[in-house]
N, CA, C and O atoms as a DFTB+ gen file, in Angstrom:
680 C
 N C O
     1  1      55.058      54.141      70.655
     2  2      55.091      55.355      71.443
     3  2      53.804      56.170      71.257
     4  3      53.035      56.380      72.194
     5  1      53.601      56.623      70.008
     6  2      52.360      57.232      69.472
     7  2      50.892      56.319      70.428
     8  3      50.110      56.990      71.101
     9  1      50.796      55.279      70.354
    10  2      49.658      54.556      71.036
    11  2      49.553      54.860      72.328
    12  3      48.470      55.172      72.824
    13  1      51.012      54.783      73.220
    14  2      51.135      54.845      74.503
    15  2      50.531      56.321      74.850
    16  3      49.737      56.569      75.756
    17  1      50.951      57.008      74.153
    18  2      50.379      58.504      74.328
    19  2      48.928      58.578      74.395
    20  3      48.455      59.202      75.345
    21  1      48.078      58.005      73.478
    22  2      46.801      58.293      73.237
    23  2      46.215      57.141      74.181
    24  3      45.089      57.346      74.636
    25  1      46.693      56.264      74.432
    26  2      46.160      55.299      75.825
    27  2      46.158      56.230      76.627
    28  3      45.063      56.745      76.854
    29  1      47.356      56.763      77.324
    30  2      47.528      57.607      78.303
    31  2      46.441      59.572      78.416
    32  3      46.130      60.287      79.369
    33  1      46.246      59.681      76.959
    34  2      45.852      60.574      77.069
    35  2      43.857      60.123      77.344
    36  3      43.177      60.689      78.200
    37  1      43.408      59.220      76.556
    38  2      42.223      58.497      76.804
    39  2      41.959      58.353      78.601
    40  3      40.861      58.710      79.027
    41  1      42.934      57.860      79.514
    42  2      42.820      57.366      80.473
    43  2      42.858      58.720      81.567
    44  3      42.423      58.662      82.717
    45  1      43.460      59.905      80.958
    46  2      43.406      61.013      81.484
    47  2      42.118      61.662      81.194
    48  3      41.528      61.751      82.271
    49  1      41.445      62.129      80.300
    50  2      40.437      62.083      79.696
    51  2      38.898      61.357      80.685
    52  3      38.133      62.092      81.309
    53  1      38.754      59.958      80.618
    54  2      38.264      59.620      81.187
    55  2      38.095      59.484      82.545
    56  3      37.010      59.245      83.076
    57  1      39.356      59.659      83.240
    58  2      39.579      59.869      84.799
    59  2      38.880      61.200      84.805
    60  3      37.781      61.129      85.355
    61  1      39.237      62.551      84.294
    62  2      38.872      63.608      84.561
    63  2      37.468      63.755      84.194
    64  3      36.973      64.581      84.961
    65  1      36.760      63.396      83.508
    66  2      35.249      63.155      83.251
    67  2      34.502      62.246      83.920
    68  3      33.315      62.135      83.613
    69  1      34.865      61.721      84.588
    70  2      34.762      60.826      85.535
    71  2      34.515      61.189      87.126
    72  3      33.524      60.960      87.820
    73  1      35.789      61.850      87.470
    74  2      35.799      62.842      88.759
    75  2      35.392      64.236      88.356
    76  3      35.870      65.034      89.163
    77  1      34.750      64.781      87.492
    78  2      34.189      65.734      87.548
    79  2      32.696      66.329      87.925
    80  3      31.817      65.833      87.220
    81  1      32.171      67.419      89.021
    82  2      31.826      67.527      89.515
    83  2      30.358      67.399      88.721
    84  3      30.551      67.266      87.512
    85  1      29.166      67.403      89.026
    86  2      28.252      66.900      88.315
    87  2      27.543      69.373      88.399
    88  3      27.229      69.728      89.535
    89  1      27.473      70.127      87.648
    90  2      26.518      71.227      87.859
    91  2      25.591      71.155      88.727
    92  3      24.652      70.362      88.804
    93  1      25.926      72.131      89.472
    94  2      24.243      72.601      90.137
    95  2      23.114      73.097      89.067
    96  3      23.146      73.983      88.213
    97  1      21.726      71.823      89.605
    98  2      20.772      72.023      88.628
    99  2      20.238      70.937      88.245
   100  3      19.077      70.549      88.377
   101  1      21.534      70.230      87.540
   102  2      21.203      68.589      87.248
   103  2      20.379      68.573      86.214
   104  3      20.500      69.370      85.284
   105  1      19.257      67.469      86.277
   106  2      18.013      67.323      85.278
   107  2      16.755      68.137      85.641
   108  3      16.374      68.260      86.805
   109  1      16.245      68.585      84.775
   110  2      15.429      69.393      85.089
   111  2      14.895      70.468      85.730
   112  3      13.761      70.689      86.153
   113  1      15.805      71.038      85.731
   114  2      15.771      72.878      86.796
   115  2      14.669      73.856      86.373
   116  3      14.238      74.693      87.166
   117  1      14.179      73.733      85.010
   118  2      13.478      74.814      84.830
   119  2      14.015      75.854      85.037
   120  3      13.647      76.481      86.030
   121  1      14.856      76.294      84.355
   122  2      15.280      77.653      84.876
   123  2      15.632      77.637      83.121
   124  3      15.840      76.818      82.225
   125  1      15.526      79.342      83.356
   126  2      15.433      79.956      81.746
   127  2      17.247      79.767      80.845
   128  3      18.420      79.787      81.218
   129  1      16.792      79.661      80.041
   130  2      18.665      79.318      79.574
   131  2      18.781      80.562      78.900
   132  3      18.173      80.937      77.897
   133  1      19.952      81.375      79.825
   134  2      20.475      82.868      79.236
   135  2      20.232      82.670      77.690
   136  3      20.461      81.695      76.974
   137  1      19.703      83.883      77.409
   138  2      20.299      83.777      76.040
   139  2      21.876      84.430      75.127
   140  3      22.853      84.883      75.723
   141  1      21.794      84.352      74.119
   142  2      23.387      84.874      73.895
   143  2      23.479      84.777      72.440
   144  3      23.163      83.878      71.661
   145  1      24.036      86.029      72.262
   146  2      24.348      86.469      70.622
   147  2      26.051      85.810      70.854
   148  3      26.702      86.037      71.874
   149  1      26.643      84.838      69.489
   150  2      27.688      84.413      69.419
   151  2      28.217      84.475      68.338
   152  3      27.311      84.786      67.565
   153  1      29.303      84.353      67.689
   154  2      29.882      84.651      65.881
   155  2      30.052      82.918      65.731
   156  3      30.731      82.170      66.435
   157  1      29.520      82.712      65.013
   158  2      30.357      81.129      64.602
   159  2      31.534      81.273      63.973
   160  3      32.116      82.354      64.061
   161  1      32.006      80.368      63.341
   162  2      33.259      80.356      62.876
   163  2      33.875      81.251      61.478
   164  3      34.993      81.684      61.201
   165  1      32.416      81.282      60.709
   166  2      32.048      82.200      59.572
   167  2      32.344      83.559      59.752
   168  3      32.921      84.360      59.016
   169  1      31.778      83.687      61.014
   170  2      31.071      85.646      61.391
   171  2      30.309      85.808      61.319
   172  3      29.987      86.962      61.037
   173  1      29.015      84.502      61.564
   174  2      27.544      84.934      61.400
   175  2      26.960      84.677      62.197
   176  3      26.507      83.538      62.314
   177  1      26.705      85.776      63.190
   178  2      25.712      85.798      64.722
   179  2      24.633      84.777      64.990
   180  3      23.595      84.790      64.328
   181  1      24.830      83.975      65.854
   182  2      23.937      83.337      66.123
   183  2      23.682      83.868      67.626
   184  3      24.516      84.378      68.374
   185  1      22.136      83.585      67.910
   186  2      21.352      83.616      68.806
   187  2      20.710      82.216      69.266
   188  3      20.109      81.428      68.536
   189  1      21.005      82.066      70.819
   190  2      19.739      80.943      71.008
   191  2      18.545      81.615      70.972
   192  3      18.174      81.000      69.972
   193  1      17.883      82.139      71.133
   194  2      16.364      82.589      71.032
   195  2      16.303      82.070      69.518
   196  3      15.216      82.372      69.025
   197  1      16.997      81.497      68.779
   198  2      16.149      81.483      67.036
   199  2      16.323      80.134      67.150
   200  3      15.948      79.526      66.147
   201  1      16.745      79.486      67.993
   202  2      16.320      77.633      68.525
   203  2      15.178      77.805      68.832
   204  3      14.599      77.142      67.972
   205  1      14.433      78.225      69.451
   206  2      13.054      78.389      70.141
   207  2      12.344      77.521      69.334
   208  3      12.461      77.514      68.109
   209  1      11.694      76.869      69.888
   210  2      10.772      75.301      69.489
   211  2      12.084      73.737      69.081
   212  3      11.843      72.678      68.502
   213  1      12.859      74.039      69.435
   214  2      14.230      72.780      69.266
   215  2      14.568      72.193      70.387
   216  3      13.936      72.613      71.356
   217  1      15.170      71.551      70.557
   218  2      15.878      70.936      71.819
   219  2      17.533      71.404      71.685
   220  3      18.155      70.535      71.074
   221  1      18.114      72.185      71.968
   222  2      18.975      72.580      71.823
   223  2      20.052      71.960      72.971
   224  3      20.042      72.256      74.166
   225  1      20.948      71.058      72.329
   226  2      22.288      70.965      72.897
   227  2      23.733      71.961      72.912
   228  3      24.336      72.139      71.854
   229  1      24.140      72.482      73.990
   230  2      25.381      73.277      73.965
   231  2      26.281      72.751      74.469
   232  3      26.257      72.819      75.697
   233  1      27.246      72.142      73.967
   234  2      28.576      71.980      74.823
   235  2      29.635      73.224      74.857
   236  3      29.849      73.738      73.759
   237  1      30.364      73.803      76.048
   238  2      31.164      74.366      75.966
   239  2      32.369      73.689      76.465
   240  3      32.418      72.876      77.388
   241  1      33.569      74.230      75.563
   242  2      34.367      73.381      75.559
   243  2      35.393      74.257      75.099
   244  3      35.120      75.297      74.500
   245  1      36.932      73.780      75.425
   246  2      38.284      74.410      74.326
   247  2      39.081      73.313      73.609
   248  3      38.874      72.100      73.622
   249  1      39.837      73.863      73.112
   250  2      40.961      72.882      72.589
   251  2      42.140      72.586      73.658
   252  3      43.012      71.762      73.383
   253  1      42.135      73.178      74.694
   254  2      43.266      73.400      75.488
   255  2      42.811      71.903      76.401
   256  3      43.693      71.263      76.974
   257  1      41.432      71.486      76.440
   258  2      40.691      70.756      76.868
   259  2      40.660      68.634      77.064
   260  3      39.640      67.944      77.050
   261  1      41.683      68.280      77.175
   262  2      41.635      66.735      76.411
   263  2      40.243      65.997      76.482
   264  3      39.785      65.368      75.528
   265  1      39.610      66.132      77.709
   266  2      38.489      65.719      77.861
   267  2      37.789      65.879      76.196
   268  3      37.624      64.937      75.421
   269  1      37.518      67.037      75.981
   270  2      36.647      68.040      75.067
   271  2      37.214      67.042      73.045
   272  3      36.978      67.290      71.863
   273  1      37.798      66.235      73.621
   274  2      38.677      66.010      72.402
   275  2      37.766      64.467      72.183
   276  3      37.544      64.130      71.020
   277  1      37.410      63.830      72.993
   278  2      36.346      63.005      73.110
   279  2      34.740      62.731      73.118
   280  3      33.988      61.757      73.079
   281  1      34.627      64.448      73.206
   282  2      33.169      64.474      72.776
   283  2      32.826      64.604      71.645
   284  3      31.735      64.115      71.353
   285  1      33.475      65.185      70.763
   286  2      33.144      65.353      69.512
   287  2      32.705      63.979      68.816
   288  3      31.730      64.090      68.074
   289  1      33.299      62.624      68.942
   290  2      32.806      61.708      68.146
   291  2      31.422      61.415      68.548
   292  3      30.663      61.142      67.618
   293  1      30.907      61.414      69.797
   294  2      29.881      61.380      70.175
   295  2      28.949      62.241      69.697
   296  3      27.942      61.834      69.118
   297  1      29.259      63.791      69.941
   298  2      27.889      65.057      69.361
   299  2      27.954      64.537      67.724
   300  3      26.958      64.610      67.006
   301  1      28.961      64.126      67.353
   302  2      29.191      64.539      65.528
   303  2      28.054      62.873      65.198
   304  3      27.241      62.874      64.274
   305  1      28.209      61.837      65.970
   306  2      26.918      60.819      65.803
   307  2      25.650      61.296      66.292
   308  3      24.687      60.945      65.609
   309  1      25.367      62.119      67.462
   310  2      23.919      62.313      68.149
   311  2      23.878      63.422      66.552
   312  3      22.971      63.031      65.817
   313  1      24.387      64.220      66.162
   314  2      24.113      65.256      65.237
   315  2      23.575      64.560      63.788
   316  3      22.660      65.107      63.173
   317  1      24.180      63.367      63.303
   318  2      24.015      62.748      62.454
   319  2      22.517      62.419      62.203
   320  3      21.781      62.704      61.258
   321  1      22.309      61.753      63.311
   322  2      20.997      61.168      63.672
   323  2      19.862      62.005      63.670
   324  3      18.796      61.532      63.276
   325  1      19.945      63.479      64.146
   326  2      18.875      64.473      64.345
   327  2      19.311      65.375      63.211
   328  3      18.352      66.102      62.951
   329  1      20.086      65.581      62.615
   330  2      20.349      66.839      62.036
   331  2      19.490      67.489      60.582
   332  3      19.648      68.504      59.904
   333  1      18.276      66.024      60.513
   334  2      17.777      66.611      59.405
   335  2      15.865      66.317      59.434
   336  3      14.857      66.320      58.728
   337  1      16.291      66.125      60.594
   338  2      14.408      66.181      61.688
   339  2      13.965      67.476      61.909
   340  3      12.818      67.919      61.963
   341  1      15.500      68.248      62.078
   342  2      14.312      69.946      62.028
   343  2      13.901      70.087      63.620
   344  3      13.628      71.208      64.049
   345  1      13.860      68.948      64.485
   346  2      13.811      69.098      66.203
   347  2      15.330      69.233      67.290
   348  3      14.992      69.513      68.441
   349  1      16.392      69.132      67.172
   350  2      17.366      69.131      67.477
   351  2      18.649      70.161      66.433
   352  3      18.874      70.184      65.223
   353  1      19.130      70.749      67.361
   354  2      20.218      71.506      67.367
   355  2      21.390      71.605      68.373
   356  3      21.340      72.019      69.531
   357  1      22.377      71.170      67.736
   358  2      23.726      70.930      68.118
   359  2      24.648      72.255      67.879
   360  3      24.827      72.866      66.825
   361  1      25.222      72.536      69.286
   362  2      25.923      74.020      69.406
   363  2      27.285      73.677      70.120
   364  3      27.387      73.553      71.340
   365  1      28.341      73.535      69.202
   366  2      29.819      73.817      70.157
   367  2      30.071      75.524      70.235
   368  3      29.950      76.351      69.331
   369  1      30.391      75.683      71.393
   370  2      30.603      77.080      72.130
   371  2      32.251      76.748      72.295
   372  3      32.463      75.731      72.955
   373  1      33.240      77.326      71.885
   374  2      34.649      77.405      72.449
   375  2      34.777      78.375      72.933
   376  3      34.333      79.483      72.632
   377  1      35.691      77.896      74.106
   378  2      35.952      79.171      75.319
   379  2      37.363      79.689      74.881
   380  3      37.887      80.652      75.440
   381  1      37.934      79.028      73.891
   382  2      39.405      79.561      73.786
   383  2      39.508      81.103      73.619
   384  3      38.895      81.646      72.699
   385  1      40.293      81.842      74.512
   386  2      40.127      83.296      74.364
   387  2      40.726      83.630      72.656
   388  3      40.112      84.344      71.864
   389  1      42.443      82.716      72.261
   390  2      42.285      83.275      71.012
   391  2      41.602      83.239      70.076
   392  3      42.041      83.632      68.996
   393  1      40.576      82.854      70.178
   394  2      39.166      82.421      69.045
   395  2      39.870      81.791      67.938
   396  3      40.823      81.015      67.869
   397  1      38.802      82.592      66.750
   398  2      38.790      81.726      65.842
   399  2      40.688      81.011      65.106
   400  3      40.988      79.976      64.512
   401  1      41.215      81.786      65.405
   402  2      42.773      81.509      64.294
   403  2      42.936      80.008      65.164
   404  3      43.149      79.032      64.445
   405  1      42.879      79.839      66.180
   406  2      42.990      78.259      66.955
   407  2      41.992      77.374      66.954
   408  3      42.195      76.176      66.758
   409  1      40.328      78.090      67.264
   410  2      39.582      77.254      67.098
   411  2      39.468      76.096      65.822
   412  3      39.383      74.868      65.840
   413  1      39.518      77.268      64.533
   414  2      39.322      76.941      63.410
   415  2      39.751      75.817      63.121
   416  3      39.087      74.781      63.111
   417  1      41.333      75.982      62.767
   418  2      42.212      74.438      62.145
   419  2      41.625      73.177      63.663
   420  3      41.171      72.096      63.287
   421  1      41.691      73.438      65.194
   422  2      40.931      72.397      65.217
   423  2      40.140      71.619      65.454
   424  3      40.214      70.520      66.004
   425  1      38.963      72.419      64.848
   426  2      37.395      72.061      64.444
   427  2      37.918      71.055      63.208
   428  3      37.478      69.908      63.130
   429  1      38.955      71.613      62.190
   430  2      38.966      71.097      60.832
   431  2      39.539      69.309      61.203
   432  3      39.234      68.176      60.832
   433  1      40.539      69.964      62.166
   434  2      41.155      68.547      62.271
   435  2      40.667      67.660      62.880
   436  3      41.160      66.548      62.695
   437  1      39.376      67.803      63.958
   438  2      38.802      66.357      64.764
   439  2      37.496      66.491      63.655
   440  3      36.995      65.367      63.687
   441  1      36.864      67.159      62.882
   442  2      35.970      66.843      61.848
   443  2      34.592      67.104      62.664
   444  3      33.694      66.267      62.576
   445  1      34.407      68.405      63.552
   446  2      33.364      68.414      64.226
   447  2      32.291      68.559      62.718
   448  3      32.661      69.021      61.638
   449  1      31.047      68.073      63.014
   450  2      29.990      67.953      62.168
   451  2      28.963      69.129      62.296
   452  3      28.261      69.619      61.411
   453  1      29.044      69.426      63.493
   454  2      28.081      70.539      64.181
   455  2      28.397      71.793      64.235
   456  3      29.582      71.969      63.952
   457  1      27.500      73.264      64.620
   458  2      27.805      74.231      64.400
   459  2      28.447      74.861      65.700
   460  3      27.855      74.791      66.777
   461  1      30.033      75.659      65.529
   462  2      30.601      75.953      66.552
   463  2      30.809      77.626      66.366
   464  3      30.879      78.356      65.378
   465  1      30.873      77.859      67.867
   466  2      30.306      79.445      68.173
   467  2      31.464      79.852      69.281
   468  3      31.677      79.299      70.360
   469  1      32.236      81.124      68.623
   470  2      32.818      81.741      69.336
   471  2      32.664      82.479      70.724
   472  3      32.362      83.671      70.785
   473  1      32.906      81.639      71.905
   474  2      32.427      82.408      73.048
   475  2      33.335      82.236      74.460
   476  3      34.311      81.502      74.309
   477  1      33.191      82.702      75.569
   478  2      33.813      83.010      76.624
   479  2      33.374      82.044      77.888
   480  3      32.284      81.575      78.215
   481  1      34.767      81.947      78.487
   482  2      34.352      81.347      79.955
   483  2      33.018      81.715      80.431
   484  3      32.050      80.959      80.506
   485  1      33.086      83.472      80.878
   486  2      32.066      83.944      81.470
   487  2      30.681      83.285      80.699
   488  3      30.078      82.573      81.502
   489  1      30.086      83.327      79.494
   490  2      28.815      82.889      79.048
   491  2      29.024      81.151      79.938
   492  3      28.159      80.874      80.768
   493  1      29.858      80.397      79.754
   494  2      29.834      78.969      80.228
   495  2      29.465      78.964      82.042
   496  3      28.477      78.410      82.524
   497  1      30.251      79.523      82.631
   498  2      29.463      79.980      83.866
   499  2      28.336      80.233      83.780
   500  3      27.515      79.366      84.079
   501  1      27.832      81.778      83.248
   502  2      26.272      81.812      83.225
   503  2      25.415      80.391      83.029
   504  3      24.185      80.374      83.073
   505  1      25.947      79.619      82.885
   506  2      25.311      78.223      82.066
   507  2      25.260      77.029      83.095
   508  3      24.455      76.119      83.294
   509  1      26.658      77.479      83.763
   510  2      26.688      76.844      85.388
   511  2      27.565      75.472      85.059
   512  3      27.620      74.370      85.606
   513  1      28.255      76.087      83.854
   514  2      29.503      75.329      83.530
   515  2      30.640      75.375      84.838
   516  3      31.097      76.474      85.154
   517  1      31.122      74.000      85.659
   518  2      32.229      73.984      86.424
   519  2      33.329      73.517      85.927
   520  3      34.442      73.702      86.419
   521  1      33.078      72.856      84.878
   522  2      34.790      72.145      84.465
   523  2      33.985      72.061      82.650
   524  3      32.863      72.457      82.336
   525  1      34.853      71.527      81.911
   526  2      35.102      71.478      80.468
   527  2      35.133      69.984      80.044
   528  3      35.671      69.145      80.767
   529  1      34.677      69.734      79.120
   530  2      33.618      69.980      78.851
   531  2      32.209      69.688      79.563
   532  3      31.888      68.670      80.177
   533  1      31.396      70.930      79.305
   534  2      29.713      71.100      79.907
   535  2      29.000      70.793      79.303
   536  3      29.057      71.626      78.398
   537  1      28.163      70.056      79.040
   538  2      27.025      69.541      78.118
   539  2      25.574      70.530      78.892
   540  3      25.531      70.505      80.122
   541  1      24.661      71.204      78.271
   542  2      23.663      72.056      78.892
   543  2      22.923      71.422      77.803
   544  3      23.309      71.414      76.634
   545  1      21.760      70.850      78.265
   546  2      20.399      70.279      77.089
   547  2      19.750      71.649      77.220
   548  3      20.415      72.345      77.987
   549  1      18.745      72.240      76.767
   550  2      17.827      73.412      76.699
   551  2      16.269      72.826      75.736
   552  3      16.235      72.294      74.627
   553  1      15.343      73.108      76.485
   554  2      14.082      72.435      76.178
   555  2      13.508      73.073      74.859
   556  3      13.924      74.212      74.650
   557  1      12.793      72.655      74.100
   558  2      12.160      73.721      73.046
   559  2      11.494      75.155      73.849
   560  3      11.184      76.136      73.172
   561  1      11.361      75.143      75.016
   562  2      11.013      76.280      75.272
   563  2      11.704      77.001      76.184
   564  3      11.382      77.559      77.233
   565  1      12.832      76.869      75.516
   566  2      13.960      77.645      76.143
   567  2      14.446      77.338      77.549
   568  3      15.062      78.280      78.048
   569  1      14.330      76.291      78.292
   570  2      14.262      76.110      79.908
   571  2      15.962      74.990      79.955
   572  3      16.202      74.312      78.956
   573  1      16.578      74.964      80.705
   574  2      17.517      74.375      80.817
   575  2      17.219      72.936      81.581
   576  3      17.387      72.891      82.799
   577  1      16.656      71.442      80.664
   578  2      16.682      70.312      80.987
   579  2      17.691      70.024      81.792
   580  3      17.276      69.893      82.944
   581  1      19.139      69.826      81.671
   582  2      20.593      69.458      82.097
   583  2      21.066      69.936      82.229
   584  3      20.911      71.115      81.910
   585  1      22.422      69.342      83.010
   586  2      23.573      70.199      83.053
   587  2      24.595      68.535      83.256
   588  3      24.499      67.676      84.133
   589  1      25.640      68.623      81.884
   590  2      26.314      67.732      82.547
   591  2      28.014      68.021      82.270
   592  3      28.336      68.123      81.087
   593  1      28.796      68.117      83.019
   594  2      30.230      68.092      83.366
   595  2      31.133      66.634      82.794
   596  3      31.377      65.578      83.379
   597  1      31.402      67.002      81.732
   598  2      32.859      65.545      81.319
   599  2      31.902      65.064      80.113
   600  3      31.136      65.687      79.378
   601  1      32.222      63.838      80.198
   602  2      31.569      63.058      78.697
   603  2      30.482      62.651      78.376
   604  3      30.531      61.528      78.876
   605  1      29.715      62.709      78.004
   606  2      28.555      62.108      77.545
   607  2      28.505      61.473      76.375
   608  3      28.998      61.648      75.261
   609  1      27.579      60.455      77.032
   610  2      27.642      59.236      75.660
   611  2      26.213      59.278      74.621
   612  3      25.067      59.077      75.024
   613  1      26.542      59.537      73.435
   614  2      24.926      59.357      72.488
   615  2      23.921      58.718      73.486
   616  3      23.093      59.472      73.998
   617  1      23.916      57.885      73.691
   618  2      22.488      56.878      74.738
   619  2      22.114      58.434      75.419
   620  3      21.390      59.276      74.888
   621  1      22.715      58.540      76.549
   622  2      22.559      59.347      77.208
   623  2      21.733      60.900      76.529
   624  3      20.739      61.440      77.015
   625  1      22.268      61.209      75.682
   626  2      21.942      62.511      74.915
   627  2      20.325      61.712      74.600
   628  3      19.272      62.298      74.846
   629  1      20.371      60.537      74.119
   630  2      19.197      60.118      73.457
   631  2      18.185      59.729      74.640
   632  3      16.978      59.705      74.397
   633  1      18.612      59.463      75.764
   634  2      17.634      59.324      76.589
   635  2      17.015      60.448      77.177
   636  3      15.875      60.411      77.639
   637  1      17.986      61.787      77.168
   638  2      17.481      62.976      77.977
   639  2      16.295      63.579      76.647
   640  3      15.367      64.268      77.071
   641  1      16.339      63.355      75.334
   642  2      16.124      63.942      74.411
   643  2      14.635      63.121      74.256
   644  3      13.757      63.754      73.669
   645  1      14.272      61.661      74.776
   646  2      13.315      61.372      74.702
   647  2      12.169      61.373      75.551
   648  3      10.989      61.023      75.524
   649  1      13.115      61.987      76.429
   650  2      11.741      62.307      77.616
   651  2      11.294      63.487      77.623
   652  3      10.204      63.824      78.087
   653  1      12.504      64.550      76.856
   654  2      12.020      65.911      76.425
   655  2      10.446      65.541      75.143
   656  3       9.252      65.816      75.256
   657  1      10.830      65.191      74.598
   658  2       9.941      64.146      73.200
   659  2       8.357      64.087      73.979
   660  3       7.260      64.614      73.794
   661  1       8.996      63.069      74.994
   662  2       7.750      62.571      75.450
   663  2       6.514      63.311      76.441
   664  3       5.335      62.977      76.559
   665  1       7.331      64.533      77.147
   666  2       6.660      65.502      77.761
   667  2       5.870      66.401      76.647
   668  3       4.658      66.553      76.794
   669  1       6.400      66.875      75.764
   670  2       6.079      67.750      74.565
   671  2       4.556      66.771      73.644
   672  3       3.828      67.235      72.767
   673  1       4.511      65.511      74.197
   674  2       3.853      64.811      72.928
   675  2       2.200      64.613      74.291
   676  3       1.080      64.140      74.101
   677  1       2.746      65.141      75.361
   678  2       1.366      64.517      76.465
   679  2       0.519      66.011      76.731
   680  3      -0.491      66.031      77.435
């Protein structure tokens, strides 16, 4: 029974990331990525402006979310890989309005690796978030590379991340 569920919930998951609408913007918009003061899970304000020179990944996302329950194994490997290069930064944003008392236990329980930030629908719009989870790349100089709607796979993160690389190195 337990299996049938998580087949079923996988296949929901992937259907909905699948048919989800791709952001206006896409790759490469050049357009400035709002910035935004957020509490992480601690209570300690973060700002994107103090990414400035990073490649900053944001997913926004909830728990209410199944999709959102599948990205994490993915960011918590792309995070692995960059997290001690000092060029990449990994940002979960939850939209859950009750914040932290829900977020918290489950961040604890899927074992996110990365740093997660208390925040609102409205900031995910500004971002040009249409559905959950939003993946937004942001360039070291603050400019919004992507915009992507549903799942993303490491490759993918690693391919958008090397052409960011490779513009920065010409």
């Amino acid at each position: 029974m337990r299996r049938r569920l998580w087949v079923g919930v996988l296949g929901l998951a992937l259907g909905l990331a699948a048919c989800s609408p791709v952001g206006e913007g896409g790759r490469g918009t050049g357009e400035p990525a709002p910035d935004f003061t957020l509490q992480d899970l601690n209570g300690v304000p973060v700002t994107l402006a103090e990414f400035l020179g990073k490649t900053v990944i944001i997913d926004f996302w909830a728990t209410w979310c199944p999709p959102c329950l599948f990205q994490v194994p993915e960011l918590n490997e792309f995070w692995a890989a960059h997290k001690d290069g000092g060029e990449v930064m990994v940002l979960g944003v939850a939209v859950d309005v009750e914040g932290a008392e829900i977020v918290g236990p489950w961040v604890a329980e899927q074992k996110v690796a990365y740093r997660i930030l208390l925040g609102e629908e409205s900031l995910a719009r500004e971002f040009g978030a249409m559905g959950f989870p939003t993946l937004v790349v942001v360039t070291p100089d603050g400019q919004v590379e992507s915009r992507h709607v549903g799942l993303m796979e490491v490759a993918e993160l690693e391919e958008i991340l090397a052409e960011i690389q490779g513009r920065g190195a010409t």
